[in-house]
Coordinates of C-alpha atoms and ligand atoms in Angstrom, one line a residue:
X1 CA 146.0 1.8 -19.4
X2 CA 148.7 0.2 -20.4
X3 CA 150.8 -2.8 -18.7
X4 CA 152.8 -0.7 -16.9
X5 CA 150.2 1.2 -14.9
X6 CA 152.0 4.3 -13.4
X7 CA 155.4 6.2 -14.0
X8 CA 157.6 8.0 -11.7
X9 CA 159.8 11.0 -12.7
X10 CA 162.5 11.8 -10.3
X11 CA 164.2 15.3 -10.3
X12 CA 165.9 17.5 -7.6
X13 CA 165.3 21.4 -7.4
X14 CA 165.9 24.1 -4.5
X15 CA 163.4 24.3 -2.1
X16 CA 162.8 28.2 -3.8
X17 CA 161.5 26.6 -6.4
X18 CA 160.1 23.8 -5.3
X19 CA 156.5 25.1 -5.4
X20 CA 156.8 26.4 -8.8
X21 CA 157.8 22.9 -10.0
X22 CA 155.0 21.3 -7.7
X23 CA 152.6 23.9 -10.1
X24 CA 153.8 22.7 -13.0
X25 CA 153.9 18.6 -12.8
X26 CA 149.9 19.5 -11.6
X27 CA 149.1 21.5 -14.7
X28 CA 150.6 19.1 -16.8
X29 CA 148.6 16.0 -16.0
X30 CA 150.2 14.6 -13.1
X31 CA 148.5 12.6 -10.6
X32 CA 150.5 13.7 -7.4
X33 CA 153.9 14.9 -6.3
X34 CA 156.0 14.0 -3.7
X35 CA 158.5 15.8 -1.6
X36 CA 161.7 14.6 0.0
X37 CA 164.8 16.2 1.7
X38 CA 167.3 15.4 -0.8
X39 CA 170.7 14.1 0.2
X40 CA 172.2 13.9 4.2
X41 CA 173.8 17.6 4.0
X42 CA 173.0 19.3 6.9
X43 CA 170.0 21.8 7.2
X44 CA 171.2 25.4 6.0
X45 CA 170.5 28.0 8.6
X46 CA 167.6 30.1 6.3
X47 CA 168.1 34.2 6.8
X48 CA 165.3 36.1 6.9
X49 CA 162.4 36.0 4.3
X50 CA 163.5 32.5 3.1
X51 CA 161.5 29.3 3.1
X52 CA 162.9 27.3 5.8
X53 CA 162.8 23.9 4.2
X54 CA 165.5 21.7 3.0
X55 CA 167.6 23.6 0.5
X56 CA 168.1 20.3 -1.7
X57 CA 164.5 18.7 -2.7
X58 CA 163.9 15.2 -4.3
X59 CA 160.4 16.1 -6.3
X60 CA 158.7 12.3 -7.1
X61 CA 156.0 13.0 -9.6
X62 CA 153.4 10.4 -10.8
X63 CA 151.6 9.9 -14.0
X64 CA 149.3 7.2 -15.5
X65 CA 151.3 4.3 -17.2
X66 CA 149.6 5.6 -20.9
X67 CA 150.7 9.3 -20.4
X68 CA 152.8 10.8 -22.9
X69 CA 155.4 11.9 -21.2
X70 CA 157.7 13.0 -24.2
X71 CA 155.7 16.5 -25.3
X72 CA 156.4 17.6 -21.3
X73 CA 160.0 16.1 -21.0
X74 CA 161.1 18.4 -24.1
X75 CA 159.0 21.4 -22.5
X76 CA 160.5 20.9 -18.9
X77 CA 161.4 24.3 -17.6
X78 CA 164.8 23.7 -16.5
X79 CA 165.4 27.0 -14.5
X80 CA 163.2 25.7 -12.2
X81 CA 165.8 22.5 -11.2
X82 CA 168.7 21.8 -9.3
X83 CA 172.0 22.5 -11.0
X84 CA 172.7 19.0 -12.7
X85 CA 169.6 17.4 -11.5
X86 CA 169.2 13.9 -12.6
X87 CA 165.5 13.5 -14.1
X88 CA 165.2 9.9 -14.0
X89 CA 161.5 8.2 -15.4
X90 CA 160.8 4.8 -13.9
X91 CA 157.7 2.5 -15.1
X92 CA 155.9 1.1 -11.9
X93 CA 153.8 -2.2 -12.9
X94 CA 150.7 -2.6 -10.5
X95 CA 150.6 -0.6 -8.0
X96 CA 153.9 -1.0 -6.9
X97 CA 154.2 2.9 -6.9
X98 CA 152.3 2.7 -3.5
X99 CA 154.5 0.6 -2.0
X100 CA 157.8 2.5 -3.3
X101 CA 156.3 5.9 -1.5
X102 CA 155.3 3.8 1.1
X103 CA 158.9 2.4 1.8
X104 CA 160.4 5.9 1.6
X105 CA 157.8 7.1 4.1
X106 CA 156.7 3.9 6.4
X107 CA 155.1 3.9 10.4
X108 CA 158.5 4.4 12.7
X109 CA 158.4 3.5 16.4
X110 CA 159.9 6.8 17.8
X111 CA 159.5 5.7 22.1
X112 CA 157.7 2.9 23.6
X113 CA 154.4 4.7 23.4
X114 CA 154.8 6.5 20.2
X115 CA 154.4 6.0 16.5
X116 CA 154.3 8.3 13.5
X117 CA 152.6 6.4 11.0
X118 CA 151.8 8.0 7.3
X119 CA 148.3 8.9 6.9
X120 CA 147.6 6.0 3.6
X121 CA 148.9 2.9 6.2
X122 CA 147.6 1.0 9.0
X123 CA 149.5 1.7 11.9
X124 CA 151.7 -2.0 12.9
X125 CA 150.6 -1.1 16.6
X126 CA 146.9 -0.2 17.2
X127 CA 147.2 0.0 20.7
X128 CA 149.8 2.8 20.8
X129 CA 149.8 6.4 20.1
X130 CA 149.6 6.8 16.6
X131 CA 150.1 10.1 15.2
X132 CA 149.2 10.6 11.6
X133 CA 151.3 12.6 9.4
X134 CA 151.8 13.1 5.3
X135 CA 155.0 14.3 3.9
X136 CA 154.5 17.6 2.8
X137 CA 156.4 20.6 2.6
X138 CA 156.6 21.9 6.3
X139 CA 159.7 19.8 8.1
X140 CA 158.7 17.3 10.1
X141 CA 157.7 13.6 9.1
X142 CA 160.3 12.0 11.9
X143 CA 162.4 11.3 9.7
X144 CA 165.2 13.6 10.2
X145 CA 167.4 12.7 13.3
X146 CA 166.5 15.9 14.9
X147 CA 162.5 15.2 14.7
X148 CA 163.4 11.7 15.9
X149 CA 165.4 13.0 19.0
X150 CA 162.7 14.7 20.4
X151 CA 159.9 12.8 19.7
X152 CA 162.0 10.2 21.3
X153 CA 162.2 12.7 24.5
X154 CA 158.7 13.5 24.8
X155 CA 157.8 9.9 24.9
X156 CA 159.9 9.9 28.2
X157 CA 158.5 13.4 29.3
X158 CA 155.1 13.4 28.8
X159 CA 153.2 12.4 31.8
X160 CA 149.9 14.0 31.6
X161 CA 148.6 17.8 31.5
X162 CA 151.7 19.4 30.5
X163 CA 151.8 22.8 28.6
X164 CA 154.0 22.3 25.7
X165 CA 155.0 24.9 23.7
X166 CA 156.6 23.8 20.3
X167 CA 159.0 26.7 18.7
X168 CA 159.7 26.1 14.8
X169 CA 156.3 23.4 14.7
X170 CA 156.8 23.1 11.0
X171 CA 154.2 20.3 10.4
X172 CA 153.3 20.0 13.9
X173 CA 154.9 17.1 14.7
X174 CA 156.3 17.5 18.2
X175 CA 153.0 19.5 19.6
X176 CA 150.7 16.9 18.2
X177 CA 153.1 13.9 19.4
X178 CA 153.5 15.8 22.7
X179 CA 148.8 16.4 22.5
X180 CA 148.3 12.4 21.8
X181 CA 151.0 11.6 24.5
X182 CA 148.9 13.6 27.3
X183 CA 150.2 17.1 27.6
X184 CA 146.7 19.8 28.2
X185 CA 147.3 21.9 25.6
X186 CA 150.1 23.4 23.6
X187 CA 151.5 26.5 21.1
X188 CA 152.9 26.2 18.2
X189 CA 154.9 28.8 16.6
X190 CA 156.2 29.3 13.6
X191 CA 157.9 32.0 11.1
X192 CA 156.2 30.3 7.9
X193 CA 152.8 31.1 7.1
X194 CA 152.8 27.2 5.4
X195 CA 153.9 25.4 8.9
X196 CA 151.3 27.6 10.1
X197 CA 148.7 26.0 7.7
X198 CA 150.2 22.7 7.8
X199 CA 150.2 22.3 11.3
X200 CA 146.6 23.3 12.1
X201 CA 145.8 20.7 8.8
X202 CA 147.9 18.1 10.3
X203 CA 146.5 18.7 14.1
X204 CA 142.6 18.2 13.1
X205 CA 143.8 15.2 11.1
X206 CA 144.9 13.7 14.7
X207 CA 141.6 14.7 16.3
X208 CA 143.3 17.0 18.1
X209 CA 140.4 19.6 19.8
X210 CA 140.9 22.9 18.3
X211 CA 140.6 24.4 21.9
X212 CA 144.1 22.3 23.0
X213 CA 146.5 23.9 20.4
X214 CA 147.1 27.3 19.6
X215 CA 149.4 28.2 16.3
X216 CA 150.2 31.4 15.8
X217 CA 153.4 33.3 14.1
X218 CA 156.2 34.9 16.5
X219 CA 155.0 38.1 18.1
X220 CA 151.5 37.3 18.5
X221 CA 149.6 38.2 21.5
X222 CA 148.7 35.1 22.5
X223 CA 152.5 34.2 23.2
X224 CA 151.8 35.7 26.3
X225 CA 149.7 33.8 28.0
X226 CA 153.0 31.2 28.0
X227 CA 155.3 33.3 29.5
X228 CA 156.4 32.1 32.4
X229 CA 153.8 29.5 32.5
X230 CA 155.2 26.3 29.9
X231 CA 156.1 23.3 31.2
X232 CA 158.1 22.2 28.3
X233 CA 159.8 23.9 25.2
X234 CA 160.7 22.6 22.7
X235 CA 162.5 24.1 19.5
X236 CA 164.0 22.0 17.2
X237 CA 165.0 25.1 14.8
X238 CA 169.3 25.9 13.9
X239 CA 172.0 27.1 16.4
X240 CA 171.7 30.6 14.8
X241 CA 168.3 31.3 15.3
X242 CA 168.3 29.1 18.6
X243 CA 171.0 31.6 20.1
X244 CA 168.8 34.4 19.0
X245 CA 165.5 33.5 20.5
X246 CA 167.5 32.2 23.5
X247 CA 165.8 34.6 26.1
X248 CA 162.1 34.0 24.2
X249 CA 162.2 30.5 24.8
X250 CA 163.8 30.6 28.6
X251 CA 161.1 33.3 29.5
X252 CA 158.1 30.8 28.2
X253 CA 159.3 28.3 31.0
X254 CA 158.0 28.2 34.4
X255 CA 160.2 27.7 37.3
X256 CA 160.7 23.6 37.2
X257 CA 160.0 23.4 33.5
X258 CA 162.0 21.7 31.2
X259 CA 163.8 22.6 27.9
X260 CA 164.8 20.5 24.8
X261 CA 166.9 21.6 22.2
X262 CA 167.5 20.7 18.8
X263 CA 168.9 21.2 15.1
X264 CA 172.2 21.9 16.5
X265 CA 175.2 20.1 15.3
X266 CA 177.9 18.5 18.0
X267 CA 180.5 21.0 17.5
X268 CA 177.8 23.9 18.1
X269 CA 176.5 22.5 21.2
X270 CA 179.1 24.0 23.4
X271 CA 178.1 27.6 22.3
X272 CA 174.3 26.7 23.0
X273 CA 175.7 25.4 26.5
X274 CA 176.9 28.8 27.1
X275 CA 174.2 31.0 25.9
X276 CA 171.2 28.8 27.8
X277 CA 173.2 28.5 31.2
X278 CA 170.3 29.9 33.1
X279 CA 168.6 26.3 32.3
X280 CA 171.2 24.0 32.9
X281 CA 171.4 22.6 29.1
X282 CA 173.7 19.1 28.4
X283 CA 173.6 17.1 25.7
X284 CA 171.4 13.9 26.5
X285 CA 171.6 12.4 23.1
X286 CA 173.8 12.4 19.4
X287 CA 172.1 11.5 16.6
X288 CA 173.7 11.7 12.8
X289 CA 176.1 14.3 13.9
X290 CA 173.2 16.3 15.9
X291 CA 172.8 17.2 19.6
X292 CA 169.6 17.1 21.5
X293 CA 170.3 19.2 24.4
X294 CA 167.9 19.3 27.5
X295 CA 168.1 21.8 30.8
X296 CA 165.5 22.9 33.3
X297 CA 164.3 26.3 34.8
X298 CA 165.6 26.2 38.7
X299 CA 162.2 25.6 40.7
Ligands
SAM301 C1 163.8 22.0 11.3 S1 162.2 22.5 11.2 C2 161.4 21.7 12.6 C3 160.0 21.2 12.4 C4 159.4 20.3 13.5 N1 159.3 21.0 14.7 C5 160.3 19.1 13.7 O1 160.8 18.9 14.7 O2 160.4 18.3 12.7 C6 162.4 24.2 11.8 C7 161.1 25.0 11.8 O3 161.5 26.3 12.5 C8 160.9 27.3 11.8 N2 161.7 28.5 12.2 C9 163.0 28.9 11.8 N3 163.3 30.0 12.4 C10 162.3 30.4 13.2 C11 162.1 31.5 14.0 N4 163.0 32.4 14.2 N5 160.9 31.6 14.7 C12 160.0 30.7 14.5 N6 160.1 29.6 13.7 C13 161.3 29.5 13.0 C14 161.0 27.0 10.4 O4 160.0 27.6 9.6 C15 160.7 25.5 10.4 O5 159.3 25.1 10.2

């Protein structure tokens, strides 16, 4: 290998294609692939039948330092990019490329018990709660405000035994953070097959007993069994679909449980407020622009 042991090529693509280009880096020789929200503009609200990631995506992938990146560089499909993407190679002596992904992606105190801490790192803290997580392409590293808000929340929340049901898990995040803080069990739910996937991946990774989480796509059966019966929801989805599933997710709480709300910008909290008045909803924290908004079933 040469002096330079690793290099990094940078692009940006939509999250449509984001898969395709994942496919390709692999076949051509490299070594892994890295995906990032690209850019601070807010999530778009995904219609039906789209992938529900971020629209923008930073793709980071890695190569040996000897690879001859040229031949792939001319052959680079470019419908599968962003419009004006940059594509920017970097040579990363040592191993420095670990600690580059590792600064984009590091442990992050989210309440006083809680940490998310990537899966490759020792966690700073080894008494707390450490959840594990890898950035992949189901949302949800803690990153984003939103994630943060509400992890942030069920810190505070979570006393012990609580039924948790997390609506939009993507990755998991909040019902394994809510599992490792002391709720019984929870359900995660999902429209994506892959947050399905990722979620169950990321839940076993936490040591997580299969028999405490249940993941399942909207309309399955086994919704039921949390209707009327959930002692926290939590959805941390858009205001669109939010106001759409608004009766769903007041129907999962029991009388006395509790509701949090995210992925709602300021200005659209108001129209939330409205459409959740049953539960009480206010806005107990702003974050980036974005609302968490929290209410309670009347006992
Ligand atoms: C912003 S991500 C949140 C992921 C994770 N809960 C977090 O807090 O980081 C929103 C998730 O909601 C899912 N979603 C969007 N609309 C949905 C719907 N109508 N029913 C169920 N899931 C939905 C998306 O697939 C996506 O995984």
């Amino acid at each position: 290998m040469s002096t330079e042991e690793w290099q990094e090529w940078v692009l940006e693509t939509h999250s449509d294609r984001v898969e395709l280009l994942e496919d390709w880096f692999f076949a051509q020789g490299a070594l892994a692939v890295s995906l990032e929200d690209n850019a601070d503009e807010p999530l778009l609200e995904p219609g039906p039948g789209e992938t529900p990631v971020w629209q923008n995506v930073k793709v980071t992938a890695l190569f040996a330092g000897d690879f001859d990146l040229e031949p792939i560089r001319a052959a680079l499909p470019t419908d599968l990019l962003a419009e004006n993407s940059r594509s920017d190679i970097t040579a990363l002596a040592d191993r420095a490329w670990e600690r580059v992904w590792m600064d984009e992606f590091s442990p992050i105190q989210m309440g006083p018990r809680l940490w998310i801490c990537p899966s490759w790192t020792e966690p700073p803290d080894s008494a707390a709660i450490n959840v594990y997580l890898d950035p992949g392409l189901a949302f949800g590293t803690g990153t984003h405000a939103t994630t943060a808000m509400c992890l942030s929340a069920l810190d505070d929340a979570i006393s012990g035994g609580e039924r948790v049901v997390d609506f939009g898990c993507g990755s998991g995040i909040l019902a394994i953070a809510a599992l490792r803080l002391g709720a019984a069990s929870a359900l995660g739910v999902d429209n994506d097959p892959q947050a399905i996937t990722a979620t169950r991946d990321n839940a076993e990774r936490n040591d997580i007993e299969s028999s405490s989480i249940e993941v399942v796509l909207p309309g399955n059966a086994a919704i039921a069994a949390w209707t009327n019966q959930s002692d926290l929801v939590v959805a941390n989805i858009l205001a669109g679909p939010l106001l759409a599933l608004a009766d769903e997710l007041m129907a999962l709480m029991k009388p006395g449980g509790r509701l949090m709300l995210t992925g709602v910008l300021s200005e659209q909290a108001p129209e939330l407020i409205e459409r959740f008045i049953p539960v009480n909803l206010g806005v107990s924290e702003t974050r980036d622009g974005w609302v968490l908004l929290t209410g309670q079933k009347p006992a």
